[in-house]
mmCIF file of N, CA and C in Angstrom:
data_model
loop_
_atom_site.group_PDB
_atom_site.id
_atom_site.type_symbol
_atom_site.label_atom_id
_atom_site.label_comp_id
_atom_site.label_asym_id
_atom_site.label_seq_id
_atom_site.Cartn_x
_atom_site.Cartn_y
_atom_site.Cartn_z
ATOM 1 N N SER A 1 52.871 -26.023 19.770
ATOM 2 C CA SER A 1 51.540 -26.523 20.051
ATOM 3 C C SER A 1 51.036 -25.889 21.338
ATOM 4 N N PRO A 2 49.701 -25.661 21.416
ATOM 5 C CA PRO A 2 49.150 -25.034 22.615
ATOM 6 C C PRO A 2 49.231 -25.970 23.810
ATOM 7 N N PRO A 3 49.321 -25.389 25.003
ATOM 8 C CA PRO A 3 49.396 -26.238 26.184
ATOM 9 C C PRO A 3 48.108 -27.023 26.359
ATOM 10 N N SER A 4 48.220 -28.279 26.697
ATOM 11 C CA SER A 4 47.060 -29.140 26.879
ATOM 12 C C SER A 4 46.588 -29.038 28.322
ATOM 13 N N SER A 5 45.302 -28.796 28.495
ATOM 14 C CA SER A 5 44.719 -28.692 29.819
ATOM 15 C C SER A 5 43.879 -29.929 30.082
ATOM 16 N N ALA A 6 43.671 -30.228 31.342
ATOM 17 C CA ALA A 6 42.848 -31.382 31.695
ATOM 18 C C ALA A 6 41.387 -31.136 31.314
ATOM 19 N N LEU A 7 40.985 -29.852 31.220
ATOM 20 C CA LEU A 7 39.603 -29.538 30.867
ATOM 21 C C LEU A 7 39.347 -29.619 29.369
ATOM 22 N N CYS A 8 40.390 -29.607 28.574
ATOM 23 C CA CYS A 8 40.235 -29.578 27.122
ATOM 24 C C CYS A 8 40.281 -30.976 26.522
ATOM 25 N N GLN A 9 39.854 -31.973 27.220
ATOM 26 C CA GLN A 9 39.793 -33.331 26.699
ATOM 27 C C GLN A 9 38.421 -33.536 26.061
ATOM 28 N N GLY A 10 38.358 -33.931 24.830
ATOM 29 C CA GLY A 10 37.098 -34.142 24.124
ATOM 30 C C GLY A 10 36.907 -33.102 23.044
ATOM 31 N N PRO A 11 36.112 -33.431 22.031
ATOM 32 C CA PRO A 11 35.983 -32.530 20.873
ATOM 33 C C PRO A 11 35.280 -31.202 21.196
ATOM 34 N N LEU A 12 34.240 -31.213 22.017
ATOM 35 C CA LEU A 12 33.516 -29.972 22.302
ATOM 36 C C LEU A 12 34.357 -29.029 23.148
ATOM 37 N N LEU A 13 34.925 -29.534 24.231
ATOM 38 C CA LEU A 13 35.732 -28.690 25.102
ATOM 39 C C LEU A 13 37.019 -28.255 24.423
ATOM 40 N N ALA A 14 37.577 -29.082 23.565
ATOM 41 C CA ALA A 14 38.791 -28.690 22.837
ATOM 42 C C ALA A 14 38.499 -27.515 21.913
ATOM 43 N N GLY A 15 37.333 -27.514 21.313
ATOM 44 C CA GLY A 15 36.950 -26.392 20.446
ATOM 45 C C GLY A 15 36.774 -25.117 21.241
ATOM 46 N N ILE A 16 36.201 -25.212 22.420
ATOM 47 C CA ILE A 16 36.021 -24.029 23.263
ATOM 48 C C ILE A 16 37.370 -23.514 23.753
ATOM 49 N N CYS A 17 38.299 -24.401 24.041
ATOM 50 C CA CYS A 17 39.611 -23.982 24.523
ATOM 51 C C CYS A 17 40.397 -23.219 23.456
ATOM 52 N N ARG A 18 40.098 -23.441 22.187
ATOM 53 C CA ARG A 18 40.802 -22.736 21.121
ATOM 54 C C ARG A 18 40.205 -21.358 20.857
ATOM 55 N N LEU A 19 39.062 -21.023 21.465
ATOM 56 C CA LEU A 19 38.419 -19.724 21.251
ATOM 57 C C LEU A 19 39.166 -18.634 22.001
ATOM 58 N N ALA A 20 39.007 -17.418 21.506
ATOM 59 C CA ALA A 20 39.562 -16.269 22.210
ATOM 60 C C ALA A 20 38.707 -15.994 23.444
ATOM 61 N N GLY A 21 39.241 -15.207 24.339
ATOM 62 C CA GLY A 21 38.538 -14.934 25.595
ATOM 63 C C GLY A 21 37.192 -14.276 25.404
ATOM 64 N N ALA A 22 37.097 -13.308 24.490
ATOM 65 C CA ALA A 22 35.829 -12.609 24.261
ATOM 66 C C ALA A 22 34.794 -13.547 23.649
ATOM 67 N N GLN A 23 35.233 -14.444 22.780
ATOM 68 C CA GLN A 23 34.303 -15.391 22.173
ATOM 69 C C GLN A 23 33.774 -16.367 23.228
ATOM 70 N N ALA A 24 34.641 -16.836 24.102
ATOM 71 C CA ALA A 24 34.213 -17.749 25.162
ATOM 72 C C ALA A 24 33.241 -17.041 26.110
ATOM 73 N N ALA A 25 33.539 -15.792 26.441
ATOM 74 C CA ALA A 25 32.646 -15.042 27.322
ATOM 75 C C ALA A 25 31.289 -14.831 26.657
ATOM 76 N N THR A 26 31.273 -14.585 25.360
ATOM 77 C CA THR A 26 30.015 -14.406 24.638
ATOM 78 C C THR A 26 29.203 -15.689 24.644
ATOM 79 N N LEU A 27 29.857 -16.824 24.403
ATOM 80 C CA LEU A 27 29.149 -18.105 24.424
ATOM 81 C C LEU A 27 28.574 -18.406 25.800
ATOM 82 N N ILE A 28 29.345 -18.130 26.820
ATOM 83 C CA ILE A 28 28.851 -18.366 28.187
ATOM 84 C C ILE A 28 27.682 -17.443 28.488
ATOM 85 N N PHE A 29 27.781 -16.182 28.086
ATOM 86 C CA PHE A 29 26.694 -15.228 28.298
ATOM 87 C C PHE A 29 25.419 -15.674 27.605
ATOM 88 N N LEU A 30 25.528 -16.101 26.345
ATOM 89 C CA LEU A 30 24.349 -16.549 25.605
ATOM 90 C C LEU A 30 23.745 -17.803 26.228
ATOM 91 N N PHE A 31 24.576 -18.734 26.649
ATOM 92 C CA PHE A 31 24.095 -19.954 27.276
ATOM 93 C C PHE A 31 23.366 -19.640 28.581
ATOM 94 N N LEU A 32 23.955 -18.771 29.403
ATOM 95 C CA LEU A 32 23.313 -18.410 30.666
ATOM 96 C C LEU A 32 22.022 -17.625 30.439
ATOM 97 N N THR A 33 21.993 -16.785 29.410
ATOM 98 C CA THR A 33 20.785 -16.046 29.086
ATOM 99 C C THR A 33 19.659 -16.992 28.675
ATOM 100 N N ALA A 34 19.995 -18.001 27.871
ATOM 101 C CA ALA A 34 18.990 -18.992 27.473
ATOM 102 C C ALA A 34 18.478 -19.757 28.688
ATOM 103 N N LEU A 35 19.369 -20.125 29.594
ATOM 104 C CA LEU A 35 18.943 -20.824 30.806
ATOM 105 C C LEU A 35 18.053 -19.932 31.668
ATOM 106 N N LEU A 36 18.387 -18.658 31.766
ATOM 107 C CA LEU A 36 17.584 -17.729 32.546
ATOM 108 C C LEU A 36 16.189 -17.564 31.940
ATOM 109 N N CYS A 37 16.102 -17.477 30.623
ATOM 110 C CA CYS A 37 14.794 -17.383 29.954
ATOM 111 C C CYS A 37 13.977 -18.643 30.177
ATOM 112 N N LEU A 38 14.599 -19.798 30.098
ATOM 113 C CA LEU A 38 13.904 -21.061 30.342
ATOM 114 C C LEU A 38 13.396 -21.126 31.778
ATOM 115 N N ALA A 39 14.232 -20.738 32.735
ATOM 116 C CA ALA A 39 13.825 -20.748 34.139
ATOM 117 C C ALA A 39 12.671 -19.773 34.374
ATOM 118 N N GLY A 40 12.714 -18.597 33.765
ATOM 119 C CA GLY A 40 11.630 -17.630 33.901
ATOM 120 C C GLY A 40 10.328 -18.141 33.305
ATOM 121 N N SER A 41 10.408 -18.818 32.170
ATOM 122 C CA SER A 41 9.208 -19.382 31.545
ATOM 123 C C SER A 41 8.604 -20.470 32.416
ATOM 124 N N LEU A 42 9.451 -21.341 32.954
ATOM 125 C CA LEU A 42 8.956 -22.408 33.820
ATOM 126 C C LEU A 42 8.328 -21.829 35.092
ATOM 127 N N LEU A 43 8.935 -20.812 35.655
ATOM 128 C CA LEU A 43 8.381 -20.173 36.847
ATOM 129 C C LEU A 43 7.038 -19.520 36.546
ATOM 130 N N SER A 44 6.915 -18.872 35.389
ATOM 131 C CA SER A 44 5.654 -18.246 35.004
ATOM 132 C C SER A 44 4.555 -19.289 34.830
ATOM 133 N N LEU A 45 4.873 -20.405 34.168
ATOM 134 C CA LEU A 45 3.896 -21.469 34.004
ATOM 135 C C LEU A 45 3.475 -22.057 35.340
ATOM 136 N N TRP A 46 4.425 -22.244 36.238
ATOM 137 C CA TRP A 46 4.130 -22.813 37.560
ATOM 138 C C TRP A 46 3.208 -21.876 38.343
ATOM 139 N N MET A 47 3.489 -20.567 38.308
ATOM 140 C CA MET A 47 2.654 -19.610 39.036
ATOM 141 C C MET A 47 1.275 -19.497 38.396
ATOM 142 N N TRP A 48 1.200 -19.563 37.071
ATOM 143 C CA TRP A 48 -0.080 -19.501 36.384
ATOM 144 C C TRP A 48 -0.948 -20.695 36.764
ATOM 145 N N ARG A 49 -0.358 -21.887 36.799
ATOM 146 C CA ARG A 49 -1.120 -23.076 37.188
ATOM 147 C C ARG A 49 -1.593 -22.978 38.631
ATOM 148 N N ARG A 50 -0.779 -22.441 39.521
ATOM 149 C CA ARG A 50 -1.188 -22.279 40.914
ATOM 150 C C ARG A 50 -2.359 -21.311 41.023
ATOM 151 N N GLU A 51 -2.318 -20.221 40.240
ATOM 152 C CA GLU A 51 -3.401 -19.243 40.299
ATOM 153 C C GLU A 51 -4.698 -19.823 39.744
ATOM 154 N N VAL A 52 -4.611 -20.597 38.664
ATOM 155 C CA VAL A 52 -5.811 -21.234 38.105
ATOM 156 C C VAL A 52 -6.392 -22.218 39.114
ATOM 157 N N ALA A 53 -5.547 -23.000 39.767
ATOM 158 C CA ALA A 53 -6.020 -23.942 40.778
ATOM 159 C C ALA A 53 -6.643 -23.200 41.957
ATOM 160 N N TRP A 54 -6.060 -22.077 42.340
ATOM 161 C CA TRP A 54 -6.588 -21.290 43.457
ATOM 162 C C TRP A 54 -7.964 -20.728 43.102
ATOM 163 N N LYS A 55 -8.118 -20.210 41.875
ATOM 164 C CA LYS A 55 -9.406 -19.687 41.444
ATOM 165 C C LYS A 55 -10.442 -20.801 41.341
ATOM 166 N N HIS A 56 -10.025 -21.969 40.865
ATOM 167 C CA HIS A 56 -10.935 -23.106 40.743
ATOM 168 C C HIS A 56 -11.383 -23.583 42.122
ATOM 169 N N GLN A 57 -10.482 -23.558 43.066
ATOM 170 C CA GLN A 57 -10.803 -23.992 44.419
ATOM 171 C C GLN A 57 -11.755 -23.002 45.081
ATOM 172 N N GLU A 58 -11.611 -21.729 44.772
ATOM 173 C CA GLU A 58 -12.427 -20.700 45.382
ATOM 174 C C GLU A 58 -13.781 -20.563 44.697
ATOM 175 N N ALA A 59 -13.943 -21.092 43.504
ATOM 176 C CA ALA A 59 -15.159 -20.901 42.705
ATOM 177 C C ALA A 59 -16.423 -21.464 43.350
ATOM 178 N N PRO A 60 -16.467 -22.684 43.914
ATOM 179 C CA PRO A 60 -17.737 -23.180 44.457
ATOM 180 C C PRO A 60 -18.285 -22.315 45.590
ATOM 181 N N GLY A 61 -17.467 -21.720 46.397
ATOM 182 C CA GLY A 61 -17.922 -20.877 47.490
ATOM 183 C C GLY A 61 -18.077 -19.432 47.100
ATOM 184 N N ASN A 62 -17.997 -19.158 45.831
ATOM 185 C CA ASN A 62 -18.051 -17.775 45.361
ATOM 186 C C ASN A 62 -19.480 -17.256 45.495
ATOM 187 N N SER A 63 -19.684 -16.204 46.289
ATOM 188 C CA SER A 63 -21.019 -15.682 46.526
ATOM 189 C C SER A 63 -21.359 -14.500 45.623
ATOM 190 N N THR A 64 -20.438 -14.043 44.809
ATOM 191 C CA THR A 64 -20.715 -12.913 43.933
ATOM 192 C C THR A 64 -21.513 -13.398 42.735
ATOM 193 N N PRO A 65 -22.509 -12.612 42.288
ATOM 194 C CA PRO A 65 -23.311 -13.033 41.135
ATOM 195 C C PRO A 65 -22.488 -12.944 39.857
ATOM 196 N N PRO A 66 -22.893 -13.685 38.837
ATOM 197 C CA PRO A 66 -22.165 -13.595 37.561
ATOM 198 C C PRO A 66 -22.335 -12.201 36.972
ATOM 199 N N PRO A 67 -21.431 -11.755 36.134
ATOM 200 C CA PRO A 67 -21.535 -10.411 35.561
ATOM 201 C C PRO A 67 -22.807 -10.271 34.729
ATOM 202 N N ALA A 68 -23.415 -9.092 34.809
ATOM 203 C CA ALA A 68 -24.663 -8.842 34.089
ATOM 204 C C ALA A 68 -24.386 -8.776 32.588
ATOM 205 N N ARG A 69 -25.316 -9.312 31.844
ATOM 206 C CA ARG A 69 -25.182 -9.275 30.391
ATOM 207 C C ARG A 69 -25.705 -7.942 29.875
ATOM 208 N N ALA A 70 -25.200 -7.500 28.778
ATOM 209 C CA ALA A 70 -25.639 -6.238 28.187
ATOM 210 C C ALA A 70 -27.062 -6.396 27.657
ATOM 211 N N LYS A 71 -27.879 -5.363 27.855
ATOM 212 C CA LYS A 71 -29.252 -5.400 27.376
ATOM 213 C C LYS A 71 -29.283 -5.041 25.898
ATOM 214 N N HIS A 72 -30.195 -5.677 25.194
ATOM 215 C CA HIS A 72 -30.375 -5.362 23.775
ATOM 216 C C HIS A 72 -31.285 -4.145 23.671
ATOM 217 N N VAL A 73 -30.827 -3.113 23.016
ATOM 218 C CA VAL A 73 -31.607 -1.891 22.845
ATOM 219 C C VAL A 73 -32.363 -1.999 21.530
ATOM 220 N N THR A 74 -33.683 -1.839 21.608
ATOM 221 C CA THR A 74 -34.516 -1.903 20.417
ATOM 222 C C THR A 74 -35.012 -0.499 20.104
ATOM 223 N N PHE A 75 -34.780 -0.056 18.888
ATOM 224 C CA PHE A 75 -35.217 1.262 18.460
ATOM 225 C C PHE A 75 -36.623 1.178 17.875
ATOM 226 N N GLU A 76 -37.322 2.316 17.900
ATOM 227 C CA GLU A 76 -38.711 2.339 17.460
ATOM 228 C C GLU A 76 -38.855 1.949 16.003
ATOM 229 N N ASP A 77 -37.908 2.361 15.163
ATOM 230 C CA ASP A 77 -38.033 2.042 13.743
ATOM 231 C C ASP A 77 -37.784 0.562 13.460
ATOM 232 N N GLU A 78 -37.255 -0.168 14.410
ATOM 233 C CA GLU A 78 -37.098 -1.609 14.244
ATOM 234 C C GLU A 78 -38.407 -2.334 14.527
ATOM 235 N N VAL A 79 -39.243 -1.750 15.373
ATOM 236 C CA VAL A 79 -40.478 -2.403 15.801
ATOM 237 C C VAL A 79 -41.658 -1.947 14.959
ATOM 238 N N VAL A 80 -41.754 -0.640 14.681
ATOM 239 C CA VAL A 80 -42.887 -0.075 13.956
ATOM 240 C C VAL A 80 -42.727 -0.372 12.470
ATOM 241 N N PRO A 81 -43.760 -0.923 11.823
ATOM 242 C CA PRO A 81 -43.675 -1.147 10.363
ATOM 243 C C PRO A 81 -43.522 0.181 9.621
ATOM 244 N N LEU A 82 -42.946 0.127 8.438
ATOM 245 C CA LEU A 82 -42.651 1.352 7.692
ATOM 246 C C LEU A 82 -43.899 2.115 7.291
ATOM 247 N N GLY A 83 -44.999 1.460 7.010
ATOM 248 C CA GLY A 83 -46.214 2.148 6.561
ATOM 249 C C GLY A 83 -46.966 2.814 7.702
ATOM 250 N N ARG A 84 -46.706 2.447 8.939
ATOM 251 C CA ARG A 84 -47.449 2.977 10.087
ATOM 252 C C ARG A 84 -46.713 4.191 10.653
ATOM 253 N N PRO A 85 -47.403 5.318 10.869
ATOM 254 C CA PRO A 85 -46.718 6.499 11.398
ATOM 255 C C PRO A 85 -46.361 6.306 12.874
ATOM 256 N N SER A 86 -45.298 6.932 13.284
ATOM 257 C CA SER A 86 -44.889 6.840 14.687
ATOM 258 C C SER A 86 -45.621 7.883 15.504
ATOM 259 N N ARG A 87 -45.589 7.741 16.827
ATOM 260 C CA ARG A 87 -46.275 8.671 17.725
ATOM 261 C C ARG A 87 -45.460 9.933 17.964
ATOM 262 N N ARG A 88 -44.213 9.945 17.549
ATOM 263 C CA ARG A 88 -43.350 11.091 17.802
ATOM 264 C C ARG A 88 -43.635 12.206 16.812
ATOM 265 N N VAL A 89 -43.495 13.422 17.271
ATOM 266 C CA VAL A 89 -43.703 14.590 16.422
ATOM 267 C C VAL A 89 -42.353 14.950 15.809
ATOM 268 N N PRO A 90 -42.282 15.084 14.495
ATOM 269 C CA PRO A 90 -40.983 15.421 13.870
ATOM 270 C C PRO A 90 -40.560 16.837 14.232
ATOM 271 N N HIS A 91 -39.267 17.043 14.333
ATOM 272 C CA HIS A 91 -38.699 18.344 14.669
ATOM 273 C C HIS A 91 -38.037 18.934 13.441
ATOM 274 N N THR A 92 -38.038 20.277 13.386
ATOM 275 C CA THR A 92 -37.309 20.934 12.308
ATOM 276 C C THR A 92 -35.861 21.052 12.726
ATOM 277 N N GLU A 93 -35.062 21.624 11.844
ATOM 278 C CA GLU A 93 -33.644 21.737 12.129
ATOM 279 C C GLU A 93 -33.360 22.648 13.317
ATOM 280 N N GLU A 94 -34.205 23.672 13.550
ATOM 281 C CA GLU A 94 -33.991 24.591 14.651
ATOM 282 C C GLU A 94 -34.429 23.982 15.966
ATOM 283 N N GLY A 95 -35.081 22.830 15.950
ATOM 284 C CA GLY A 95 -35.524 22.180 17.165
ATOM 285 C C GLY A 95 -36.963 22.525 17.529
ATOM 286 N N GLU A 96 -37.679 23.292 16.665
ATOM 287 C CA GLU A 96 -39.058 23.649 16.934
ATOM 288 C C GLU A 96 -39.973 22.561 16.414
ATOM 289 N N LYS A 97 -41.127 22.373 17.083
ATOM 290 C CA LYS A 97 -42.096 21.382 16.622
ATOM 291 C C LYS A 97 -42.842 21.935 15.428
ATOM 292 N N SER A 98 -43.125 21.093 14.426
ATOM 293 C CA SER A 98 -43.837 21.557 13.256
ATOM 294 C C SER A 98 -45.272 21.096 13.300
#
């Protein structure tokens, strides 16, 4: 029978104690990786909330104007009815006036 350790008391730890060294190292690596990802996510959320609060706090004193909206471009053929001739002189393919 395998030697009994004080750490191998209980069903979960007893199962880990029966694993080979590489398997135990893999489990520990995966567990620590999951903890590191969780800690990174929590840190990102905390920093994001701080930045949103900072921007919100700075907003009332913001002296910069809001961004300009794009202008709507209206073409002549949208305004001039189809039956009415336009004031422009048509060009030929060579670019000469006809």
